[in-house]
PDB file of C-alpha atoms in Angstrom:
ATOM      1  CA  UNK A   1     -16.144   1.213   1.235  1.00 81.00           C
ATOM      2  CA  UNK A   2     -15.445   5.041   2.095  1.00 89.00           C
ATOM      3  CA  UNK A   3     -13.515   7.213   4.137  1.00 89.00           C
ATOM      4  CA  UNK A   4     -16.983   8.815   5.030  1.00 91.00           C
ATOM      5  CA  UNK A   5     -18.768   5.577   5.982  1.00 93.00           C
ATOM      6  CA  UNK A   6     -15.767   4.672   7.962  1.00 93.00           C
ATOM      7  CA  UNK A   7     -15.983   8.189   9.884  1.00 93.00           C
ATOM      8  CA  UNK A   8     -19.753   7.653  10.477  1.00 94.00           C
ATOM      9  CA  UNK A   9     -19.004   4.094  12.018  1.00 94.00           C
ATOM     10  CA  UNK A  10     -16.186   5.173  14.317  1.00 94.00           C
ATOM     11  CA  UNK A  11     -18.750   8.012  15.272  1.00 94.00           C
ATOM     12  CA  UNK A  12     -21.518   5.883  16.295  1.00 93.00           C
ATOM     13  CA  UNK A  13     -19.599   3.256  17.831  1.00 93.00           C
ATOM     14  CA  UNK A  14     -18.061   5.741  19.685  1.00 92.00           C
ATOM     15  CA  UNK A  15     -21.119   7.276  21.022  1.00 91.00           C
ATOM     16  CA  UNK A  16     -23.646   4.466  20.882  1.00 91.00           C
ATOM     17  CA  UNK A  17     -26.124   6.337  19.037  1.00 90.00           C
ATOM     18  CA  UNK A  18     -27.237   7.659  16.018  1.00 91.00           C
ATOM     19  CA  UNK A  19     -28.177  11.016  16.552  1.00 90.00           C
ATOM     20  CA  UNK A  20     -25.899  12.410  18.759  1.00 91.00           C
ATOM     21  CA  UNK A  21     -22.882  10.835  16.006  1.00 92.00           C
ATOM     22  CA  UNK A  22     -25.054  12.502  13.554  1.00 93.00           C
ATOM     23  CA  UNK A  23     -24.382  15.854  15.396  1.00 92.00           C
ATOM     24  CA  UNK A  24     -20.395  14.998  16.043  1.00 91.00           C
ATOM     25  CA  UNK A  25     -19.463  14.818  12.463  1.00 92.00           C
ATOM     26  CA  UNK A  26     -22.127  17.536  11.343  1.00 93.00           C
ATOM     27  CA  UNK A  27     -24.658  15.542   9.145  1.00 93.00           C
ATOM     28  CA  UNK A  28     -28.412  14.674   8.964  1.00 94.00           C
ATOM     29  CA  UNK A  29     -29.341  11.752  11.381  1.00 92.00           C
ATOM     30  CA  UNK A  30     -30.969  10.235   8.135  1.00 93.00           C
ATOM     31  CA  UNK A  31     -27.963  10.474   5.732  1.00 93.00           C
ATOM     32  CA  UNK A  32     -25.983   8.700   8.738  1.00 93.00           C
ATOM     33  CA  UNK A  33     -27.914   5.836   9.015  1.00 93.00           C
ATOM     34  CA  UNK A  34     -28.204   5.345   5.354  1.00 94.00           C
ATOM     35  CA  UNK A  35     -24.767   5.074   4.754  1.00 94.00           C
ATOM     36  CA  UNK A  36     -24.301   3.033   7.961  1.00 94.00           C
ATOM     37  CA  UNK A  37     -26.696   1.055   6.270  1.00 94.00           C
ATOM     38  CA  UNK A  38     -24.499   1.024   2.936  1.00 95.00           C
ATOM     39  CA  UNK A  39     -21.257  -0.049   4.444  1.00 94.00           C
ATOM     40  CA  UNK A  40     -23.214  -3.087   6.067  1.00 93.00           C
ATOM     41  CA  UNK A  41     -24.525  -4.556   2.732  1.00 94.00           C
ATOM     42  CA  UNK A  42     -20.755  -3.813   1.427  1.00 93.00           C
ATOM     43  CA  UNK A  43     -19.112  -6.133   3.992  1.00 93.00           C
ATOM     44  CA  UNK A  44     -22.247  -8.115   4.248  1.00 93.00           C
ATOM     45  CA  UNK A  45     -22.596  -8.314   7.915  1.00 93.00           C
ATOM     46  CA  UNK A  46     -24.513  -5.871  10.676  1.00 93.00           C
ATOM     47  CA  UNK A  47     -21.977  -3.953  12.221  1.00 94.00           C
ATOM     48  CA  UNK A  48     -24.735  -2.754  15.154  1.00 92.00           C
ATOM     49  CA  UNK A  49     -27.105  -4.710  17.418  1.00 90.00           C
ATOM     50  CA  UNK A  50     -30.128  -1.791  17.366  1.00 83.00           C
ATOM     51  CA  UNK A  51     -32.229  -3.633  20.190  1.00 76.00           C
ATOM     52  CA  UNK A  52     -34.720  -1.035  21.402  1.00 72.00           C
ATOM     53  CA  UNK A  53     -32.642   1.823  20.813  1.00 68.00           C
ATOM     54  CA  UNK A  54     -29.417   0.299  22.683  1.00 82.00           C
ATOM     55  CA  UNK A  55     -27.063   0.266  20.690  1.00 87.00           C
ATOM     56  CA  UNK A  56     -24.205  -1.733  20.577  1.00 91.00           C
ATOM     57  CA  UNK A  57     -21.306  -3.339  18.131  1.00 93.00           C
ATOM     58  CA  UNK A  58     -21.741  -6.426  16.739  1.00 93.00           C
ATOM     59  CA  UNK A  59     -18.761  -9.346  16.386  1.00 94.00           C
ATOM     60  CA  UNK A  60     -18.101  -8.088  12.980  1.00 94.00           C
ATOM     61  CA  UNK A  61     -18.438  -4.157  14.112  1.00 93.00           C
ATOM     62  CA  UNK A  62     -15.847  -5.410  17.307  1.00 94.00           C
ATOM     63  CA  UNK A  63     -13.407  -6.443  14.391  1.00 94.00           C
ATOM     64  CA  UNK A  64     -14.128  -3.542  11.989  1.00 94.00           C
ATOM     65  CA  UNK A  65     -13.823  -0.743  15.034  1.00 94.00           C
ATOM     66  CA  UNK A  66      -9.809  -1.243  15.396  1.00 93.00           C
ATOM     67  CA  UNK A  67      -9.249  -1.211  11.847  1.00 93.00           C
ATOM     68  CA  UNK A  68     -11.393   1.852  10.962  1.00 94.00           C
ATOM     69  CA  UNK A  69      -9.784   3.818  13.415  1.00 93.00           C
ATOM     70  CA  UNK A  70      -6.297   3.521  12.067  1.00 92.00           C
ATOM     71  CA  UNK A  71      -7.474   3.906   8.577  1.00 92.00           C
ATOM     72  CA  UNK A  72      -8.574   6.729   8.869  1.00 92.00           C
ATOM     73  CA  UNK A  73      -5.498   7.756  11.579  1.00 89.00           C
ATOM     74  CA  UNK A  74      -3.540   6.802   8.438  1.00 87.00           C
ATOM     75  CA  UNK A  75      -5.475   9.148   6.071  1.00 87.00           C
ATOM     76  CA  UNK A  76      -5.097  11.843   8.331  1.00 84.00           C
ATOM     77  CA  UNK A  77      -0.907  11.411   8.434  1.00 79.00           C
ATOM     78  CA  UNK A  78      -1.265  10.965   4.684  1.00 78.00           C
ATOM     79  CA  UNK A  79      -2.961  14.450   4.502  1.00 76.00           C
ATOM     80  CA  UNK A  80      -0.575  15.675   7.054  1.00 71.00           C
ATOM     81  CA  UNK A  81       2.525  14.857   5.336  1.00 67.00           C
ATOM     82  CA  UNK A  82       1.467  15.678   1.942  1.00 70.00           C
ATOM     83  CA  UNK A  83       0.666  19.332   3.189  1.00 65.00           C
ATOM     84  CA  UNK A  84       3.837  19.747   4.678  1.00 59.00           C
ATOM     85  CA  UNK A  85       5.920  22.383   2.582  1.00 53.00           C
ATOM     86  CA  UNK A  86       9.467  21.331   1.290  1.00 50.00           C
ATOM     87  CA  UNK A  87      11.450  22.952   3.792  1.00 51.00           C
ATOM     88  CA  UNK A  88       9.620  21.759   7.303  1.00 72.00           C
ATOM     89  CA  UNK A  89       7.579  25.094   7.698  1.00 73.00           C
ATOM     90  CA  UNK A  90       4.647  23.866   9.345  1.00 74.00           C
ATOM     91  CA  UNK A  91       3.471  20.390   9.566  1.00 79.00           C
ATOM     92  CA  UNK A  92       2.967  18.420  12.819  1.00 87.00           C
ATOM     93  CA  UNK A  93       4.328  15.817  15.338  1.00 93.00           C
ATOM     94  CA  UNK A  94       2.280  13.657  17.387  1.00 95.00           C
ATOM     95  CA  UNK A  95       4.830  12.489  19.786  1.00 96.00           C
ATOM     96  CA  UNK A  96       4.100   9.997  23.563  1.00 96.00           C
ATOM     97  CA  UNK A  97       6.349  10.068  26.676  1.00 94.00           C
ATOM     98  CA  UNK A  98       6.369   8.681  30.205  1.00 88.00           C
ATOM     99  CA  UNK A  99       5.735  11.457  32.543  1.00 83.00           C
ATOM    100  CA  UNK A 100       9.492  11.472  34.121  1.00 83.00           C
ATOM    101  CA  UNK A 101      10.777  11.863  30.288  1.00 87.00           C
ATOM    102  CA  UNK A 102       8.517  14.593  29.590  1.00 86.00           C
ATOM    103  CA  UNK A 103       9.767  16.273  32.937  1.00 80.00           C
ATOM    104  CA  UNK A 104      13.404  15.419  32.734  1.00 78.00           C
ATOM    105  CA  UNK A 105      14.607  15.065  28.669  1.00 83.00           C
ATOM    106  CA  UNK A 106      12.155  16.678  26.661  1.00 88.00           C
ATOM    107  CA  UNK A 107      12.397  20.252  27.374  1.00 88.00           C
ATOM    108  CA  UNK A 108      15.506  20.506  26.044  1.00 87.00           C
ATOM    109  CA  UNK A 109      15.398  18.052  23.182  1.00 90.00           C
ATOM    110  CA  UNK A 110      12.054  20.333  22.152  1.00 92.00           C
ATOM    111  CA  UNK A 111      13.221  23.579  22.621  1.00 92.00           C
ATOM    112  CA  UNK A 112      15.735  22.441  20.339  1.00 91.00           C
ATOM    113  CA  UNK A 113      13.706  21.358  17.654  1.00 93.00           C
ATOM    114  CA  UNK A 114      10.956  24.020  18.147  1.00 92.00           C
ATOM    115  CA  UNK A 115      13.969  27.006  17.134  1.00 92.00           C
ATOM    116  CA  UNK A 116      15.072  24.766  14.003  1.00 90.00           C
ATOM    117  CA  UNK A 117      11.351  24.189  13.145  1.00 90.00           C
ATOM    118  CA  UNK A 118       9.061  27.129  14.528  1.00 90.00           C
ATOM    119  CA  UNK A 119       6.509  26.311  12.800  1.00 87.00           C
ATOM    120  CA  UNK A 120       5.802  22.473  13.252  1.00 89.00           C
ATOM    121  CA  UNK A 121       3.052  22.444  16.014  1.00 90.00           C
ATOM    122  CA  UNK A 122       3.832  19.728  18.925  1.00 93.00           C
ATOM    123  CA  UNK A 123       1.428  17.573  20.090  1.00 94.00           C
ATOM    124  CA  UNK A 124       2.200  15.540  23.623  1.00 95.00           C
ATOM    125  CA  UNK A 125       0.446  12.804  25.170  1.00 94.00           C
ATOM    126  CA  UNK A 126       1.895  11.505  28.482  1.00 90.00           C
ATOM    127  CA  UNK A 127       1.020   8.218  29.784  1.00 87.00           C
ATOM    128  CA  UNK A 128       2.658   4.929  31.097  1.00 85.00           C
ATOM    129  CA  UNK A 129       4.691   2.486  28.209  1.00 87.00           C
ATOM    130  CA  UNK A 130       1.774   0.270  27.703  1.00 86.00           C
ATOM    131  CA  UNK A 131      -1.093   2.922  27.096  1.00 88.00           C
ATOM    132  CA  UNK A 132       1.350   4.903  24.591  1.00 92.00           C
ATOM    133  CA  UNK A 133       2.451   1.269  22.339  1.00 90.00           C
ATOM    134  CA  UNK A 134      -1.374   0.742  21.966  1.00 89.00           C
ATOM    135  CA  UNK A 135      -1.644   4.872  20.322  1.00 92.00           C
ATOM    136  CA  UNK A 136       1.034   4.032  18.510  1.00 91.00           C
ATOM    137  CA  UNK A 137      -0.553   0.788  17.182  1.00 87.00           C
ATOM    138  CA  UNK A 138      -4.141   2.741  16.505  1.00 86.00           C
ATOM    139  CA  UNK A 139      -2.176   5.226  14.979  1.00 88.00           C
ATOM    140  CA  UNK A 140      -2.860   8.685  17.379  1.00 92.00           C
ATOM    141  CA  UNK A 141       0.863   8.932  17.670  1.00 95.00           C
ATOM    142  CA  UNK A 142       3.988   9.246  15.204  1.00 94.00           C
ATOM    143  CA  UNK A 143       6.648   8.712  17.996  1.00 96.00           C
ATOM    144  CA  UNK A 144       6.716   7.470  21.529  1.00 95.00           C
ATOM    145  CA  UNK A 145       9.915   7.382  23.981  1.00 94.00           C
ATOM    146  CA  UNK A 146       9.346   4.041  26.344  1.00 92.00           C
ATOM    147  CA  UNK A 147      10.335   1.663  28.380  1.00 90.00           C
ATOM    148  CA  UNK A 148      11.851  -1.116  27.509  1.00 88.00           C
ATOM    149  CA  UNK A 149      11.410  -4.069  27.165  1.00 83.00           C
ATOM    150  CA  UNK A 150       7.831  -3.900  25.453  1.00 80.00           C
ATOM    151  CA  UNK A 151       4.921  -5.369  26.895  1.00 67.00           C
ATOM    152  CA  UNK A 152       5.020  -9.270  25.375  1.00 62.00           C
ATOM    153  CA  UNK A 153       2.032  -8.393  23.592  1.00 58.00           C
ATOM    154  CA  UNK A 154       3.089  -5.913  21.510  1.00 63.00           C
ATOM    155  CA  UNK A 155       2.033  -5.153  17.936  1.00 66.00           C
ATOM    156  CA  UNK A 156       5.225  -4.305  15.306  1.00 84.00           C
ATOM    157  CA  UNK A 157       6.962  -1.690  16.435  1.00 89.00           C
ATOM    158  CA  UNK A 158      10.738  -0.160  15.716  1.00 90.00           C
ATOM    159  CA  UNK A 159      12.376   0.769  18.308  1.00 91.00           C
ATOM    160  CA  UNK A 160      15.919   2.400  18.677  1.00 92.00           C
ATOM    161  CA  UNK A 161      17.708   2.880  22.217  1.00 92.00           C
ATOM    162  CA  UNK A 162      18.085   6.394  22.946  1.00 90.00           C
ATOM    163  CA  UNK A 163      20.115   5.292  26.389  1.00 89.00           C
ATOM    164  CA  UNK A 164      20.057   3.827  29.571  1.00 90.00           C
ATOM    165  CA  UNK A 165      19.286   5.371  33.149  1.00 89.00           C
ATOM    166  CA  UNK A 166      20.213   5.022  36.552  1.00 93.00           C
ATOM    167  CA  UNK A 167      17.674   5.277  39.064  1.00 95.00           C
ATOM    168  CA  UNK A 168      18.042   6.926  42.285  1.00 95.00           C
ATOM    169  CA  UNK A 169      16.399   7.719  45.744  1.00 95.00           C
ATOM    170  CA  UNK A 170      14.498  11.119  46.619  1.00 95.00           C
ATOM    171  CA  UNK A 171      14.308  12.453  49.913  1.00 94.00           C
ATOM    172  CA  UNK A 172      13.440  15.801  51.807  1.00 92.00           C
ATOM    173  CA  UNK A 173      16.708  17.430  52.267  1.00 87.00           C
ATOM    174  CA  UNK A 174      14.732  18.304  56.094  1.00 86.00           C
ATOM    175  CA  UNK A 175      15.015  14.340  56.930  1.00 84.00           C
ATOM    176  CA  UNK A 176      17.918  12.139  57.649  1.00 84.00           C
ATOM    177  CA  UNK A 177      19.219  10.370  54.411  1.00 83.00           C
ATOM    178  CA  UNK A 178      18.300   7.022  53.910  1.00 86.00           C
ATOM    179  CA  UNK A 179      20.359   4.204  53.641  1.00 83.00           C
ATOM    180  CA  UNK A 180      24.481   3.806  54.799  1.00 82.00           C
ATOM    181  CA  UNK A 181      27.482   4.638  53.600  1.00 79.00           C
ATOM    182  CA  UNK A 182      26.122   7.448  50.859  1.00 86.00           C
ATOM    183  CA  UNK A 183      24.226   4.627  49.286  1.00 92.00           C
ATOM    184  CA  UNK A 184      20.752   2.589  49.461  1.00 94.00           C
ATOM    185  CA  UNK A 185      20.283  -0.954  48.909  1.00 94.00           C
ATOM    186  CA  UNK A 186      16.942  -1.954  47.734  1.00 94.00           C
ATOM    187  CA  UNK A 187      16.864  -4.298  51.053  1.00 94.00           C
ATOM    188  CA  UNK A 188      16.956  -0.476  52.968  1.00 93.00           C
ATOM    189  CA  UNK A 189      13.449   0.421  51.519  1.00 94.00           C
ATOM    190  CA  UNK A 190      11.453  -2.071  53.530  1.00 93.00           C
ATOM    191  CA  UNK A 191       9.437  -0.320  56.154  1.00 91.00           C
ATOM    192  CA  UNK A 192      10.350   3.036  54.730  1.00 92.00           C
ATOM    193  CA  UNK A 193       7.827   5.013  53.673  1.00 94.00           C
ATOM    194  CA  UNK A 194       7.160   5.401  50.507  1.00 96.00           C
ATOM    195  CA  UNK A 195       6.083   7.807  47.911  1.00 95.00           C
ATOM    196  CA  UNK A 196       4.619   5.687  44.993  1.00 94.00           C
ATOM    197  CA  UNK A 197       3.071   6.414  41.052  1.00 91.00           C
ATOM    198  CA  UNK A 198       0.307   5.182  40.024  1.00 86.00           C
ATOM    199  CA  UNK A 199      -0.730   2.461  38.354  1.00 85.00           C
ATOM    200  CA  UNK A 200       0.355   2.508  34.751  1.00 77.00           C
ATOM    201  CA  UNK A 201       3.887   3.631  35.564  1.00 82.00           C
ATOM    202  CA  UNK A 202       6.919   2.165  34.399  1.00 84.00           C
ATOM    203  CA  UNK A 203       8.725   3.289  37.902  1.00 88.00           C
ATOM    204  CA  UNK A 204       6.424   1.650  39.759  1.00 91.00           C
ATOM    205  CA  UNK A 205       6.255  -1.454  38.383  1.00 89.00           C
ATOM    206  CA  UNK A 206      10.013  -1.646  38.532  1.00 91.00           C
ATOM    207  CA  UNK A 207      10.318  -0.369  42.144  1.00 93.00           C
ATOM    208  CA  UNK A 208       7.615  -3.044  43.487  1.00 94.00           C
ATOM    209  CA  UNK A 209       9.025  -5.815  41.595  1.00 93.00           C
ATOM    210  CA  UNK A 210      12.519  -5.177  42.981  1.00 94.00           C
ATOM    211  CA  UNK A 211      11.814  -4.823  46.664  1.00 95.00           C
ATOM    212  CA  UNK A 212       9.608  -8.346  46.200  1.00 95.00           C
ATOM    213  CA  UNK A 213      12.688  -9.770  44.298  1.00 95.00           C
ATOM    214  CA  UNK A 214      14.373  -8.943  47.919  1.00 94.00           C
ATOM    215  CA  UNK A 215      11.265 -10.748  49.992  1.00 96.00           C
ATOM    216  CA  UNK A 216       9.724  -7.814  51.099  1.00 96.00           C
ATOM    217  CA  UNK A 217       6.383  -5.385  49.798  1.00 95.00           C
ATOM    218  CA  UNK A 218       6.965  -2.112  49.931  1.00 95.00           C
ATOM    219  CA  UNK A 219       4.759   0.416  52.174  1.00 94.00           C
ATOM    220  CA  UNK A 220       3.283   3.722  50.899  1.00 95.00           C
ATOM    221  CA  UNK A 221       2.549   6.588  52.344  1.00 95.00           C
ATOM    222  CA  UNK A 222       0.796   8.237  49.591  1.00 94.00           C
ATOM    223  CA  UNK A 223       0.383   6.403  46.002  1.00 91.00           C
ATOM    224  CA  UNK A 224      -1.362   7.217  42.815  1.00 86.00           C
ATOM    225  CA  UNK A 225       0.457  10.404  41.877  1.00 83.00           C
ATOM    226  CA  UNK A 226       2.265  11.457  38.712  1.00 85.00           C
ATOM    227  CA  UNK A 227       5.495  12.683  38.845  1.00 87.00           C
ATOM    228  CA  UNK A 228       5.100  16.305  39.999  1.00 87.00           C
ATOM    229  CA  UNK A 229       3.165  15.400  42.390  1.00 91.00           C
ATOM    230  CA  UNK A 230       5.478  12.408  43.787  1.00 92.00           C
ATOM    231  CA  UNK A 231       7.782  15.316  43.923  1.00 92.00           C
ATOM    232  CA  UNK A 232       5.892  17.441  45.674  1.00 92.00           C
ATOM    233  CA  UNK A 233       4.723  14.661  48.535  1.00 94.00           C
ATOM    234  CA  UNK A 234       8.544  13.960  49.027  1.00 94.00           C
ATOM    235  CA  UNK A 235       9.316  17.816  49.621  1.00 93.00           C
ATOM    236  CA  UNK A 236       6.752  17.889  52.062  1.00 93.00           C
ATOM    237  CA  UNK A 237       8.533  14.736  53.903  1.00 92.00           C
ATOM    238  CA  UNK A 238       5.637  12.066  53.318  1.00 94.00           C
ATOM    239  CA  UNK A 239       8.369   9.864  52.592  1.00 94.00           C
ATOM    240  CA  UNK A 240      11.276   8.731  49.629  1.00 95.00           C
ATOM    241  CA  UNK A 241      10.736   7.981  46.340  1.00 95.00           C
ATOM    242  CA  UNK A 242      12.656   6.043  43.613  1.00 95.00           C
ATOM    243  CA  UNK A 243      12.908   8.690  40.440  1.00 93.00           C
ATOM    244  CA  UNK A 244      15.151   8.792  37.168  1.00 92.00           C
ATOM    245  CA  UNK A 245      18.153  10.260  37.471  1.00 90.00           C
ATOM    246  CA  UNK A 246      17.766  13.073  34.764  1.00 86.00           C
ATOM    247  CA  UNK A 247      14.611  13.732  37.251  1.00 88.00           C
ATOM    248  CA  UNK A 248      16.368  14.200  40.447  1.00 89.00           C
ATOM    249  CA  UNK A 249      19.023  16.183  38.965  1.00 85.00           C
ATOM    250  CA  UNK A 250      16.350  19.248  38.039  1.00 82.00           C
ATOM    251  CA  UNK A 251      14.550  18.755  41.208  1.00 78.00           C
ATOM    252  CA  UNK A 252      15.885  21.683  43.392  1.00 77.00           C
ATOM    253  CA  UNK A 253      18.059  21.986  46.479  1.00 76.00           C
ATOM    254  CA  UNK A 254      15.054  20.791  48.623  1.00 85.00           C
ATOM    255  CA  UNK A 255      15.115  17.113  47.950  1.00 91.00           C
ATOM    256  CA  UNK A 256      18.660  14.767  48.381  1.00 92.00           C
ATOM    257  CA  UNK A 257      19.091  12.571  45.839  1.00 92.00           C
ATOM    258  CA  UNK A 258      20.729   9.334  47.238  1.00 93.00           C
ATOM    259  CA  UNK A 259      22.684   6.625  45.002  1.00 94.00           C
ATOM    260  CA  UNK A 260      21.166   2.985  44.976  1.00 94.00           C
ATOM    261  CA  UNK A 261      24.261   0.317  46.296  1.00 93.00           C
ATOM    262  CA  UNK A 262      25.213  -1.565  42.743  1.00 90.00           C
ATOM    263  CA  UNK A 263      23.891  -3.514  41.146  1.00 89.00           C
ATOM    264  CA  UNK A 264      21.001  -0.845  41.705  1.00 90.00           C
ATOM    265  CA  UNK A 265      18.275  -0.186  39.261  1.00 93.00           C
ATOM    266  CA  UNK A 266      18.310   1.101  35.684  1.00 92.00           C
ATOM    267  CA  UNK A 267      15.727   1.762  32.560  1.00 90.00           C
ATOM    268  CA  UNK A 268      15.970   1.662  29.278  1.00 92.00           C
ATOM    269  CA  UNK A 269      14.481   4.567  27.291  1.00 93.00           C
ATOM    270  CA  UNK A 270      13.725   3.820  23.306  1.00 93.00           C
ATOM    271  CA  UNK A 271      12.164   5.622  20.855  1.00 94.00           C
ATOM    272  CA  UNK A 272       9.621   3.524  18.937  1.00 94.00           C
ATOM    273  CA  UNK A 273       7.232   4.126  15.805  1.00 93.00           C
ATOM    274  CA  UNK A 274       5.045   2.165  13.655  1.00 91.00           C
ATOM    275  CA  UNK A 275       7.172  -0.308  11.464  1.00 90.00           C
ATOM    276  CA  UNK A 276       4.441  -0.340   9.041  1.00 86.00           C
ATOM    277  CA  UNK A 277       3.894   3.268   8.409  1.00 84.00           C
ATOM    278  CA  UNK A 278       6.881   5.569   7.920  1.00 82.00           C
ATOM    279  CA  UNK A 279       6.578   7.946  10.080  1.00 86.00           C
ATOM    280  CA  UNK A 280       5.676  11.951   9.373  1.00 84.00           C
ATOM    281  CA  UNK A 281       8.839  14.245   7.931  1.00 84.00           C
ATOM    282  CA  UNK A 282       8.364  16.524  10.792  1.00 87.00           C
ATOM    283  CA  UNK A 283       7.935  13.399  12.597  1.00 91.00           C
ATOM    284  CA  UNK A 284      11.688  11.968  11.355  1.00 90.00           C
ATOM    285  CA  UNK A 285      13.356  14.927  12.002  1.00 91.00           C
ATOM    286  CA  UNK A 286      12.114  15.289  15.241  1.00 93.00           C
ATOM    287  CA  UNK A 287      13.596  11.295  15.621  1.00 93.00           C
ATOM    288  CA  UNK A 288      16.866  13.070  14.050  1.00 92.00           C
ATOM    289  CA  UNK A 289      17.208  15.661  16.534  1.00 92.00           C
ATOM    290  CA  UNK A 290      16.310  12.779  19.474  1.00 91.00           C
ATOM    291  CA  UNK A 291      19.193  10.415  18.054  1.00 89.00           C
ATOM    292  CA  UNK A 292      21.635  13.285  17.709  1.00 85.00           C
ATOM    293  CA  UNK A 293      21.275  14.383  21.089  1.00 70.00           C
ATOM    294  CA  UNK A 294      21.153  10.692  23.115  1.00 61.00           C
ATOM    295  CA  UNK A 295      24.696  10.599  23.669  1.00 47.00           C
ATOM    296  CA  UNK A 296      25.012  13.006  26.781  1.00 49.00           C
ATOM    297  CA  UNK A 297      20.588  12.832  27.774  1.00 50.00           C
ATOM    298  CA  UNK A 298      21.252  10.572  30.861  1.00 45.00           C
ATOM    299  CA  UNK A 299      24.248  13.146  32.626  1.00 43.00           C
ATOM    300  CA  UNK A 300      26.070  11.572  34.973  1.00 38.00           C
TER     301      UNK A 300
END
């Protein structure tokens, strides 16, 4: 079995079809197949069903598919890390974040490690807890920050706490606060109007399941925005929204940021990698500068 068989598999399931992954990874349509044809008589089982030119994996291609990919993810942080010079001048990060980290913590935390490292290139992927443990598990990412606690289903991950959050309520500094008392009770969101993520995101699954745990389901006035946006629909006074705290705080003078009544809600953000793969150098001292700077990422 080689790398290059494995890159023409991945490549064909990927497209379902031979010639056009002939053209993605630059070689004759001929010399794919044949070495398609190669790796099946290795593992001595069809990895395609070729049925009238539809094309489609077999049971034994379904199991090889997930594997492939973080092979050859895995040969290409091998490569990565071997290339990188002794003293972290270039070299790479692959690094996953909810949305309301990248907005709130990271720009700091990077600027930080982009003027002790100039020349390590950052790559960022945003998405919701569950979508970023399964690139971590396939191997497109080195680090993630989540939420915890991890989906039950999760492969074998590390993860270290990096620190815990309070959540809070936005509003449009134009509309009367919500709640009483300088503080809102989760039982004060039903029948107000509601700003909500989409689906995918931590916040809103957290949100929801609190106002149910109260007897109640929440009503939106918009819903399926990321955070930004969310922001932006509260400004306009569409309604309240429940945000990270390290969000609200670098939101600007137009919203109010409103304290939920104890016991309130609160996150857990962790930084998690691969526990069977070290991660990257530029990779671990990215985690270094992360760890070193958790103390004081929440503010007040």
């Amino acid at each position: 079995m080689q790398f290059q068989q494995l890159t023409y598999f991945v490549a064909v399931a990927e497209a379902r079809h031979f010639t056009r992954a002939a053209e993605e990874v630059h070689v004759s349509q001929p010399s794919l197949s044949q070495q398609i044809r190669a790796l099946e008589n290795e593992l001595g089982a069809e990895l395609f069903s070729r049925a009238r030119g539809n094309i489609t994996l077999t049971d034994a291609g379904e199991a090889l598919l997930p594997l492939a990919r973080r092979i050859l993810a895995d040969a290409d942080t091998a490569r990565h890390e071997v290339q990188e010079l002794a003293q972290l001048r270039r070299g790479r990060v692959r690094l996953g974040a909810t949305p309301s980290v990248c907005t709130g913590l990271l720009p700091e935390v990077l600027r930080a490690f982009h003027d002790l490292h100039p020349g390590i290139q950052l790559l960022l992927e945003e998405g919701g807890s569950h979508d970023l443990v399964r690139e971590l598990a396939r191997g497109a990412l080195d680090l993630a920050l989540v939420v915890l606690p991890l989906p039950a289903a999760s492969p074998a991950l590390t993860t270290v706490e990096l620190l815990q959050e309070d959540l809070v309520v936005v509003s449009s500094a134009q509309r009367p606060r919500p709640g009483r008392g300088g503080r809102v009770r989760i039982a004060d969101l039903e029948g107000e109007p509601l700003v909500m993520f989409r689906h995918g995101y931590d916040l809103r699954e957290l949100t929801v399941a609190a106002c149910r745990a109260e007897g109640f389901e929440p009503s939106f006035t918009v819903e399926g925005g990321e955070m930004d946006a969310v922001l932006g629909f509260v400004r306009a006074g569409l309604g309240i929204a429940v945000v990270p705290n390290m969000v609200a705080t670098r939101a600007g003078l137009d919203l109010r940021t409103t304290p939920l009544a104890r016991p309130g809600l609160r996150r857990t953000i962790a930084l998690a990698h691969r526990s069977d793969v070290a991660p990257p150098r530029a990779a671990r001292e990215l985690q270094r500068v992360l760890l070193a700077g958790r103390a004081g990422a929440a503010g007040p």
